[in-house]
Amino acid sequence: MCFRLFDLDPDLLPLFQYNCKKFSTPEECLSSPEFLEHIRKVMSVIDAAVSHLENLHSLAEYLANLGKKHQAVGVKLESFSTVGESLLYMLEKCHGPAFNMNVREAWTKLYSTVVKAMSCGWDIPGKVE
Ligand code: HEM
């Protein structure tokens, strides 16, 4: 999933900095425990969304705050779509033919709902609350 992420957008690499240290290659980033931990964090958010499918609004405040934190570290909203693309890529690779159009659509819907909730925490200049 993450090689795919940096293939799609190599400019995301410098956003992952731990102790002010930038990675020079995707390989270096992927072998860092902090980055691997971030992958677990992403997947735990997806897991929480799946378990709260019937009442996703209960995660709204958490996700808006999570969005705010990402804006603060310099993430652009569009970059979440790139993460979504690499997530779908990874799911397709793992599930093969079982990952049909309906399954793809369901994951796309779930992920975009998560991103929409995260984007509620985004401060857009001139945005009226
Ligand atoms: C290009 C996209 C992204 C970038 C560059 C990015 C970067 C970061 C960075 C630098 C941190 C702080 C350090 C750390 O905890 O590792 C962080 C924290 C976190 N990220 Fe991301 N992230 C991205 C996408 C996502 C997505 C899509 C999710 C979930 C759906 C997510 C979930 C989290 C969580 C749960 C934390 C921990 C927040 C906390 O400590 O309260 N990230 N992210």
GROMACS .gro file of N, CA and C and ligand atoms in nm:
model
  430
    1MET      N    1   0.084  -0.120   0.000
    1MET     CA    2   0.000   0.000   0.000
    1MET      C    3   0.087   0.125   0.000
    2CYS      N    4   0.198   0.120   0.079
    2CYS     CA    5   0.274   0.245   0.094
    2CYS      C    6   0.373   0.270  -0.017
    3PHE      N    7   0.428   0.161  -0.077
    3PHE     CA    8   0.509   0.185  -0.197
    3PHE      C    9   0.421   0.251  -0.301
    4ARG      N   10   0.296   0.202  -0.310
    4ARG     CA   11   0.200   0.257  -0.405
    4ARG      C   12   0.176   0.406  -0.374
    5LEU      N   13   0.166   0.438  -0.246
    5LEU     CA   14   0.141   0.577  -0.204
    5LEU      C   15   0.251   0.669  -0.256
    6PHE      N   16   0.377   0.628  -0.235
    6PHE     CA   17   0.487   0.715  -0.277
    6PHE      C   18   0.510   0.710  -0.428
    7ASP      N   19   0.465   0.601  -0.493
    7ASP     CA   20   0.468   0.597  -0.640
    7ASP      C   21   0.371   0.701  -0.694
    8LEU      N   22   0.253   0.705  -0.632
    8LEU     CA   23   0.149   0.798  -0.680
    8LEU      C   24   0.186   0.943  -0.650
    9ASP      N   25   0.248   0.966  -0.534
    9ASP     CA   26   0.285   1.103  -0.498
    9ASP      C   27   0.412   1.106  -0.413
   10PRO      N   28   0.528   1.114  -0.479
   10PRO     CA   29   0.654   1.113  -0.405
   10PRO      C   30   0.668   1.233  -0.311
   11ASP      N   31   0.590   1.340  -0.337
   11ASP     CA   32   0.599   1.459  -0.250
   11ASP      C   33   0.543   1.435  -0.111
   12LEU      N   34   0.477   1.320  -0.091
   12LEU     CA   35   0.425   1.292   0.044
   12LEU      C   36   0.536   1.249   0.140
   13LEU      N   37   0.647   1.203   0.084
   13LEU     CA   38   0.756   1.150   0.167
   13LEU      C   39   0.803   1.248   0.276
   14PRO      N   40   0.831   1.376   0.240
   14PRO     CA   41   0.881   1.468   0.344
   14PRO      C   42   0.780   1.500   0.454
   15LEU      N   43   0.651   1.465   0.431
   15LEU     CA   44   0.552   1.494   0.537
   15LEU      C   45   0.566   1.396   0.655
   16PHE      N   46   0.627   1.281   0.627
   16PHE     CA   47   0.649   1.186   0.734
   16PHE      C   48   0.787   1.210   0.794
   17GLN      N   49   0.789   1.290   0.898
   17GLN     CA   50   0.917   1.322   0.965
   17GLN      C   51   0.904   1.283   1.109
   18TYR      N   52   1.002   1.214   1.159
   18TYR     CA   53   1.001   1.180   1.300
   18TYR      C   54   1.130   1.231   1.361
   19ASN      N   55   1.120   1.301   1.472
   19ASN     CA   56   1.234   1.369   1.535
   19ASN      C   57   1.305   1.462   1.436
   20CYS      N   58   1.225   1.533   1.357
   20CYS     CA   59   1.275   1.632   1.260
   20CYS      C   60   1.364   1.571   1.152
   21LYS      N   61   1.360   1.437   1.138
   21LYS     CA   62   1.446   1.374   1.038
   21LYS      C   63   1.363   1.336   0.915
   22LYS      N   64   1.408   1.387   0.798
   22LYS     CA   65   1.338   1.353   0.674
   22LYS      C   66   1.395   1.224   0.615
   23PHE      N   67   1.307   1.143   0.556
   23PHE     CA   68   1.355   1.022   0.490
   23PHE      C   69   1.401   1.057   0.349
   24SER      N   70   1.508   0.994   0.302
   24SER     CA   71   1.549   1.027   0.166
   24SER      C   72   1.489   0.934   0.062
   25THR      N   73   1.445   0.815   0.104
   25THR     CA   74   1.383   0.723   0.007
   25THR      C   75   1.259   0.659   0.069
   26PRO      N   76   1.163   0.615  -0.016
   26PRO     CA   77   1.047   0.543   0.037
   26PRO      C   78   1.089   0.419   0.116
   27GLU      N   79   1.197   0.353   0.071
   27GLU     CA   80   1.244   0.231   0.140
   27GLU      C   81   1.283   0.264   0.285
   28GLU      N   82   1.352   0.377   0.300
   28GLU     CA   83   1.397   0.418   0.433
   28GLU      C   84   1.275   0.447   0.522
   29CYS      N   85   1.177   0.517   0.463
   29CYS     CA   86   1.055   0.550   0.536
   29CYS      C   87   0.982   0.422   0.579
   30LEU      N   88   0.971   0.330   0.482
   30LEU     CA   89   0.898   0.206   0.510
   30LEU      C   90   0.964   0.116   0.612
   31SER      N   91   1.093   0.140   0.637
   31SER     CA   92   1.156   0.053   0.736
   31SER      C   93   1.161   0.123   0.873
   32SER      N   94   1.099   0.240   0.883
   32SER     CA   95   1.102   0.306   1.014
   32SER      C   96   0.982   0.263   1.100
   33PRO      N   97   1.009   0.231   1.227
   33PRO     CA   98   0.900   0.185   1.315
   33PRO      C   99   0.789   0.290   1.328
   34GLU      N  100   0.826   0.419   1.324
   34GLU     CA  101   0.724   0.524   1.340
   34GLU      C  102   0.627   0.525   1.222
   35PHE      N  103   0.682   0.505   1.102
   35PHE     CA  104   0.595   0.505   0.984
   35PHE      C  105   0.505   0.381   0.985
   36LEU      N  106   0.565   0.266   1.023
   36LEU     CA  107   0.484   0.143   1.030
   36LEU      C  108   0.372   0.160   1.132
   37GLU      N  109   0.405   0.232   1.239
   37GLU     CA  110   0.303   0.260   1.342
   37GLU      C  111   0.193   0.349   1.284
   38HIS      N  112   0.231   0.444   1.197
   38HIS     CA  113   0.129   0.530   1.134
   38HIS      C  114   0.036   0.447   1.046
   39ILE      N  115   0.092   0.347   0.978
   39ILE     CA  116   0.005   0.260   0.897
   39ILE      C  117  -0.098   0.191   0.987
   40ARG      N  118  -0.048   0.146   1.105
   40ARG     CA  119  -0.142   0.082   1.199
   40ARG      C  120  -0.248   0.182   1.243
   41LYS      N  121  -0.206   0.309   1.262
   41LYS     CA  122  -0.302   0.411   1.305
   41LYS      C  123  -0.410   0.432   1.198
   42VAL      N  124  -0.364   0.439   1.071
   42VAL     CA  125  -0.461   0.457   0.961
   42VAL      C  126  -0.560   0.340   0.962
   43MET      N  127  -0.506   0.217   0.972
   43MET     CA  128  -0.592   0.100   0.965
   43MET      C  129  -0.685   0.092   1.087
   44SER      N  130  -0.639   0.146   1.202
   44SER     CA  131  -0.729   0.139   1.319
   44SER      C  132  -0.845   0.239   1.302
   45VAL      N  133  -0.821   0.350   1.230
   45VAL     CA  134  -0.930   0.444   1.202
   45VAL      C  135  -1.031   0.377   1.107
   46ILE      N  136  -0.977   0.309   1.005
   46ILE     CA  137  -1.065   0.240   0.910
   46ILE      C  138  -1.146   0.132   0.984
   47ASP      N  139  -1.077   0.061   1.073
   47ASP     CA  140  -1.141  -0.044   1.152
   47ASP      C  141  -1.254   0.014   1.237
   48ALA      N  142  -1.227   0.131   1.301
   48ALA     CA  143  -1.330   0.196   1.384
   48ALA      C  144  -1.448   0.235   1.297
   49ALA      N  145  -1.420   0.284   1.174
   49ALA     CA  146  -1.529   0.326   1.086
   49ALA      C  147  -1.615   0.204   1.047
   50VAL      N  148  -1.548   0.090   1.020
   50VAL     CA  149  -1.623  -0.032   0.984
   50VAL      C  150  -1.710  -0.075   1.102
   51SER      N  151  -1.653  -0.069   1.225
   51SER     CA  152  -1.734  -0.114   1.339
   51SER      C  153  -1.845  -0.016   1.376
   52HIS      N  154  -1.834   0.109   1.329
   52HIS     CA  155  -1.940   0.207   1.360
   52HIS      C  156  -2.021   0.243   1.236
   53LEU      N  157  -2.028   0.150   1.144
   53LEU     CA  158  -2.094   0.175   1.017
   53LEU      C  159  -2.235   0.232   1.034
   54GLU      N  160  -2.305   0.181   1.135
   54GLU     CA  161  -2.445   0.224   1.154
   54GLU      C  162  -2.455   0.359   1.224
   55ASN      N  163  -2.350   0.401   1.291
   55ASN     CA  164  -2.356   0.533   1.357
   55ASN      C  165  -2.222   0.606   1.347
   56LEU      N  166  -2.183   0.629   1.222
   56LEU     CA  167  -2.054   0.694   1.196
   56LEU      C  168  -2.046   0.833   1.259
   57HIS      N  169  -2.165   0.895   1.280
   57HIS     CA  170  -2.163   1.030   1.337
   57HIS      C  171  -2.103   1.032   1.477
   58SER      N  172  -2.101   0.914   1.545
   58SER     CA  173  -2.042   0.910   1.679
   58SER      C  174  -1.889   0.931   1.671
   59LEU      N  175  -1.833   0.916   1.551
   59LEU     CA  176  -1.687   0.937   1.536
   59LEU      C  177  -1.657   1.078   1.483
   60ALA      N  178  -1.764   1.157   1.458
   60ALA     CA  179  -1.747   1.285   1.388
   60ALA      C  180  -1.644   1.376   1.456
   61GLU      N  181  -1.656   1.390   1.588
   61GLU     CA  182  -1.568   1.484   1.657
   61GLU      C  183  -1.423   1.435   1.653
   62TYR      N  184  -1.406   1.304   1.676
   62TYR     CA  185  -1.272   1.246   1.672
   62TYR      C  186  -1.210   1.269   1.534
   63LEU      N  187  -1.288   1.242   1.428
   63LEU     CA  188  -1.235   1.254   1.291
   63LEU      C  189  -1.206   1.399   1.253
   64ALA      N  190  -1.290   1.491   1.300
   64ALA     CA  191  -1.265   1.633   1.270
   64ALA      C  192  -1.133   1.677   1.337
   65ASN      N  193  -1.111   1.631   1.460
   65ASN     CA  194  -0.985   1.663   1.528
   65ASN      C  195  -0.865   1.603   1.459
   66LEU      N  196  -0.886   1.479   1.411
   66LEU     CA  197  -0.779   1.411   1.339
   66LEU      C  198  -0.745   1.489   1.211
   67GLY      N  199  -0.848   1.540   1.145
   67GLY     CA  200  -0.827   1.624   1.027
   67GLY      C  201  -0.744   1.746   1.062
   68LYS      N  202  -0.780   1.811   1.172
   68LYS     CA  203  -0.706   1.932   1.217
   68LYS      C  204  -0.558   1.901   1.236
   69LYS      N  205  -0.531   1.786   1.302
   69LYS     CA  206  -0.391   1.748   1.328
   69LYS      C  207  -0.316   1.731   1.197
   70HIS      N  208  -0.384   1.676   1.096
   70HIS     CA  209  -0.317   1.654   0.967
   70HIS      C  210  -0.294   1.785   0.893
   71GLN      N  211  -0.389   1.877   0.906
   71GLN     CA  212  -0.366   2.007   0.843
   71GLN      C  213  -0.243   2.073   0.908
   72ALA      N  214  -0.232   2.056   1.040
   72ALA     CA  215  -0.121   2.118   1.112
   72ALA      C  216   0.015   2.061   1.071
   73VAL      N  217   0.019   1.933   1.029
   73VAL     CA  218   0.148   1.879   0.986
   73VAL      C  219   0.172   1.897   0.835
   74GLY      N  220   0.083   1.973   0.771
   74GLY     CA  221   0.107   2.011   0.630
   74GLY      C  222   0.043   1.921   0.526
   75VAL      N  223  -0.049   1.831   0.570
   75VAL     CA  224  -0.115   1.743   0.472
   75VAL      C  225  -0.220   1.825   0.395
   76LYS      N  226  -0.230   1.799   0.265
   76LYS     CA  227  -0.333   1.865   0.183
   76LYS      C  228  -0.452   1.769   0.172
   77LEU      N  229  -0.572   1.826   0.165
   77LEU     CA  230  -0.692   1.740   0.156
   77LEU      C  231  -0.683   1.640   0.040
   78GLU      N  232  -0.628   1.688  -0.074
   78GLU     CA  233  -0.619   1.599  -0.193
   78GLU      C  234  -0.535   1.474  -0.163
   79SER      N  235  -0.441   1.489  -0.068
   79SER     CA  236  -0.352   1.375  -0.041
   79SER      C  237  -0.428   1.258   0.019
   80PHE      N  238  -0.541   1.288   0.087
   80PHE     CA  239  -0.620   1.178   0.142
   80PHE      C  240  -0.676   1.091   0.029
   81SER      N  241  -0.703   1.152  -0.088
   81SER     CA  242  -0.752   1.070  -0.201
   81SER      C  243  -0.642   0.976  -0.248
   82THR      N  244  -0.518   1.024  -0.243
   82THR     CA  245  -0.406   0.939  -0.284
   82THR      C  246  -0.392   0.821  -0.188
   83VAL      N  247  -0.412   0.848  -0.057
   83VAL     CA  248  -0.410   0.737   0.039
   83VAL      C  249  -0.524   0.640   0.006
   84GLY      N  250  -0.641   0.694  -0.029
   84GLY     CA  251  -0.757   0.611  -0.065
   84GLY      C  252  -0.726   0.522  -0.184
   85GLU      N  253  -0.659   0.580  -0.284
   85GLU     CA  254  -0.625   0.501  -0.403
   85GLU      C  255  -0.531   0.388  -0.367
   86SER      N  256  -0.433   0.416  -0.279
   86SER     CA  257  -0.339   0.308  -0.246
   86SER      C  258  -0.407   0.204  -0.157
   87LEU      N  259  -0.505   0.247  -0.077
   87LEU     CA  260  -0.580   0.151   0.004
   87LEU      C  261  -0.658   0.055  -0.087
   88LEU      N  262  -0.726   0.111  -0.188
   88LEU     CA  263  -0.803   0.027  -0.281
   88LEU      C  264  -0.711  -0.067  -0.358
   89TYR      N  265  -0.594  -0.016  -0.394
   89TYR     CA  266  -0.495  -0.095  -0.467
   89TYR      C  267  -0.454  -0.217  -0.382
   90MET      N  268  -0.426  -0.189  -0.253
   90MET     CA  269  -0.382  -0.296  -0.162
   90MET      C  270  -0.495  -0.399  -0.143
   91LEU      N  271  -0.621  -0.350  -0.126
   91LEU     CA  272  -0.733  -0.442  -0.106
   91LEU      C  273  -0.753  -0.530  -0.229
   92GLU      N  274  -0.738  -0.468  -0.347
   92GLU     CA  275  -0.755  -0.543  -0.472
   92GLU      C  276  -0.649  -0.651  -0.484
   93LYS      N  277  -0.524  -0.614  -0.448
   93LYS     CA  278  -0.413  -0.711  -0.455
   93LYS      C  279  -0.438  -0.827  -0.361
   94CYS      N  280  -0.493  -0.796  -0.240
   94CYS     CA  281  -0.513  -0.901  -0.140
   94CYS      C  282  -0.632  -0.990  -0.172
   95HIS      N  283  -0.738  -0.931  -0.225
   95HIS     CA  284  -0.862  -1.008  -0.243
   95HIS      C  285  -0.879  -1.067  -0.383
   96GLY      N  286  -0.803  -1.020  -0.478
   96GLY     CA  287  -0.813  -1.072  -0.615
   96GLY      C  288  -0.953  -1.053  -0.671
   97PRO      N  289  -1.007  -1.159  -0.739
   97PRO     CA  290  -1.137  -1.145  -0.806
   97PRO      C  291  -1.253  -1.118  -0.709
   98ALA      N  292  -1.234  -1.153  -0.579
   98ALA     CA  293  -1.342  -1.128  -0.482
   98ALA      C  294  -1.365  -0.976  -0.465
   99PHE      N  295  -1.264  -0.899  -0.504
   99PHE     CA  296  -1.276  -0.752  -0.491
   99PHE      C  297  -1.348  -0.701  -0.616
  100ASN      N  298  -1.478  -0.729  -0.622
  100ASN     CA  299  -1.556  -0.692  -0.741
  100ASN      C  300  -1.603  -0.547  -0.733
  101MET      N  301  -1.681  -0.505  -0.832
  101MET     CA  302  -1.724  -0.365  -0.839
  101MET      C  303  -1.802  -0.322  -0.714
  102ASN      N  304  -1.889  -0.413  -0.664
  102ASN     CA  305  -1.970  -0.377  -0.547
  102ASN      C  306  -1.884  -0.357  -0.423
  103VAL      N  307  -1.785  -0.447  -0.407
  103VAL     CA  308  -1.697  -0.438  -0.290
  103VAL      C  309  -1.614  -0.308  -0.301
  104ARG      N  310  -1.564  -0.281  -0.422
  104ARG     CA  311  -1.487  -0.159  -0.445
  104ARG      C  312  -1.570  -0.035  -0.410
  105GLU      N  313  -1.695  -0.038  -0.454
  105GLU     CA  314  -1.784   0.076  -0.430
  105GLU      C  315  -1.808   0.097  -0.280
  106ALA      N  316  -1.826  -0.016  -0.209
  106ALA     CA  317  -1.852  -0.008  -0.065
  106ALA      C  318  -1.731   0.053   0.007
  107TRP      N  319  -1.608   0.007  -0.029
  107TRP     CA  320  -1.487   0.061   0.035
  107TRP      C  321  -1.467   0.208   0.000
  108THR      N  322  -1.498   0.242  -0.127
  108THR     CA  323  -1.482   0.380  -0.170
  108THR      C  324  -1.574   0.471  -0.088
  109LYS      N  325  -1.697   0.422  -0.069
  109LYS     CA  326  -1.796   0.500   0.008
  109LYS      C  327  -1.748   0.518   0.152
  110LEU      N  328  -1.702   0.407   0.212
  110LEU     CA  329  -1.659   0.413   0.352
  110LEU      C  330  -1.542   0.510   0.367
  111TYR      N  331  -1.441   0.493   0.281
  111TYR     CA  332  -1.323   0.578   0.294
  111TYR      C  333  -1.358   0.725   0.270
  112SER      N  334  -1.445   0.751   0.170
  112SER     CA  335  -1.474   0.893   0.145
  112SER      C  336  -1.557   0.954   0.257
  113THR      N  337  -1.636   0.871   0.327
  113THR     CA  338  -1.709   0.923   0.444
  113THR      C  339  -1.610   0.961   0.555
  114VAL      N  340  -1.508   0.878   0.573
  114VAL     CA  341  -1.406   0.908   0.675
  114VAL      C  342  -1.334   1.039   0.639
  115VAL      N  343  -1.296   1.051   0.512
  115VAL     CA  344  -1.223   1.172   0.469
  115VAL      C  345  -1.311   1.296   0.480
  116LYS      N  346  -1.440   1.280   0.448
  116LYS     CA  347  -1.531   1.394   0.459
  116LYS      C  348  -1.537   1.440   0.605
  117ALA      N  349  -1.546   1.343   0.696
  117ALA     CA  350  -1.554   1.378   0.838
  117ALA      C  351  -1.422   1.443   0.884
  118MET      N  352  -1.309   1.395   0.831
  118MET     CA  353  -1.179   1.455   0.869
  118MET      C  354  -1.170   1.597   0.814
  119SER      N  355  -1.229   1.619   0.695
  119SER     CA  356  -1.216   1.751   0.633
  119SER      C  357  -1.300   1.856   0.705
  120CYS      N  358  -1.395   1.811   0.790
  120CYS     CA  359  -1.475   1.907   0.869
  120CYS      C  360  -1.385   1.982   0.967
  121GLY      N  361  -1.271   1.924   1.001
  121GLY     CA  362  -1.179   1.990   1.094
  121GLY      C  363  -1.084   2.085   1.024
  122TRP      N  364  -1.095   2.092   0.891
  122TRP     CA  365  -1.002   2.174   0.813
  122TRP      C  366  -1.036   2.321   0.823
  123ASP      N  367  -0.938   2.404   0.850
  123ASP     CA  368  -0.964   2.548   0.850
  123ASP      C  369  -0.936   2.600   0.711
  124ILE      N  370  -1.041   2.642   0.643
  124ILE     CA  371  -1.023   2.698   0.510
  124ILE      C  372  -1.034   2.849   0.524
  125PRO      N  373  -0.936   2.927   0.471
  125PRO     CA  374  -0.944   3.072   0.487
  125PRO      C  375  -1.079   3.122   0.435
  126GLY      N  376  -1.147   3.201   0.516
  126GLY     CA  377  -1.273   3.259   0.473
  126GLY      C  378  -1.393   3.168   0.500
  127LYS      N  379  -1.365   3.044   0.556
  127LYS     CA  380  -1.476   2.951   0.582
  127LYS      C  381  -1.566   3.007   0.692
  128VAL      N  382  -1.696   3.007   0.668
  128VAL     CA  383  -1.790   3.056   0.771
  128VAL      C  384  -1.843   2.933   0.845
  129GLU      N  385  -1.821   2.931   0.978
  129GLU     CA  386  -1.863   2.813   1.057
  129GLU      C  387  -2.014   2.815   1.079
  130HEM     C1  388  -0.092   1.169   0.301
  130HEM     C2  389  -0.162   1.139   0.405
  130HEM     C3  390  -0.113   1.142   0.548
  130HEM     C4  391   0.001   1.195   0.603
  130HEM     C5  392   0.116   1.267   0.532
  130HEM     C6  393  -0.007   1.172   0.746
  130HEM     C7  394   0.087   1.213   0.839
  130HEM     C8  395   0.073   1.203   0.974
  130HEM     C9  396   0.169   1.251   1.070
  130HEM    C10  397   0.301   1.322   1.034
  130HEM    C11  398   0.121   1.222   1.194
  130HEM    C12  399   0.188   1.253   1.331
  130HEM    C13  400   0.293   1.151   1.361
  130HEM    C14  401   0.239   1.010   1.378
  130HEM     O1  402   0.154   0.987   1.467
  130HEM     O2  403   0.280   0.924   1.298
  130HEM    C15  404  -0.005   1.153   1.178
  130HEM    C16  405  -0.082   1.104   1.280
  130HEM    C17  406  -0.194   1.027   1.263
  130HEM     N1  407  -0.252   0.992   1.144
  130HEM    FE1  408  -0.189   1.049   0.959
  130HEM     N2  409  -0.124   1.104   0.774
  130HEM    C18  410  -0.191   1.085   0.656
  130HEM    C19  411  -0.313   1.021   0.639
  130HEM    C20  412  -0.386   0.964   0.741
  130HEM    C21  413  -0.513   0.900   0.724
  130HEM    C22  414  -0.587   0.886   0.589
  130HEM    C23  415  -0.553   0.856   0.846
  130HEM    C24  416  -0.676   0.781   0.887
  130HEM    C25  417  -0.778   0.753   0.808
  130HEM    C26  418  -0.449   0.894   0.942
  130HEM    C27  419  -0.451   0.865   1.076
  130HEM    C28  420  -0.362   0.915   1.169
  130HEM    C29  421  -0.376   0.897   1.313
  130HEM    C30  422  -0.485   0.817   1.386
  130HEM    C31  423  -0.270   0.968   1.372
  130HEM    C32  424  -0.241   0.982   1.521
  130HEM    C33  425  -0.308   1.111   1.571
  130HEM    C34  426  -0.283   1.135   1.717
  130HEM     O3  427  -0.172   1.113   1.766
  130HEM     O4  428  -0.378   1.181   1.784
  130HEM     N3  429  -0.348   0.960   0.873
  130HEM     N4  430  -0.032   1.142   1.043
   0.00000   0.00000   0.00000
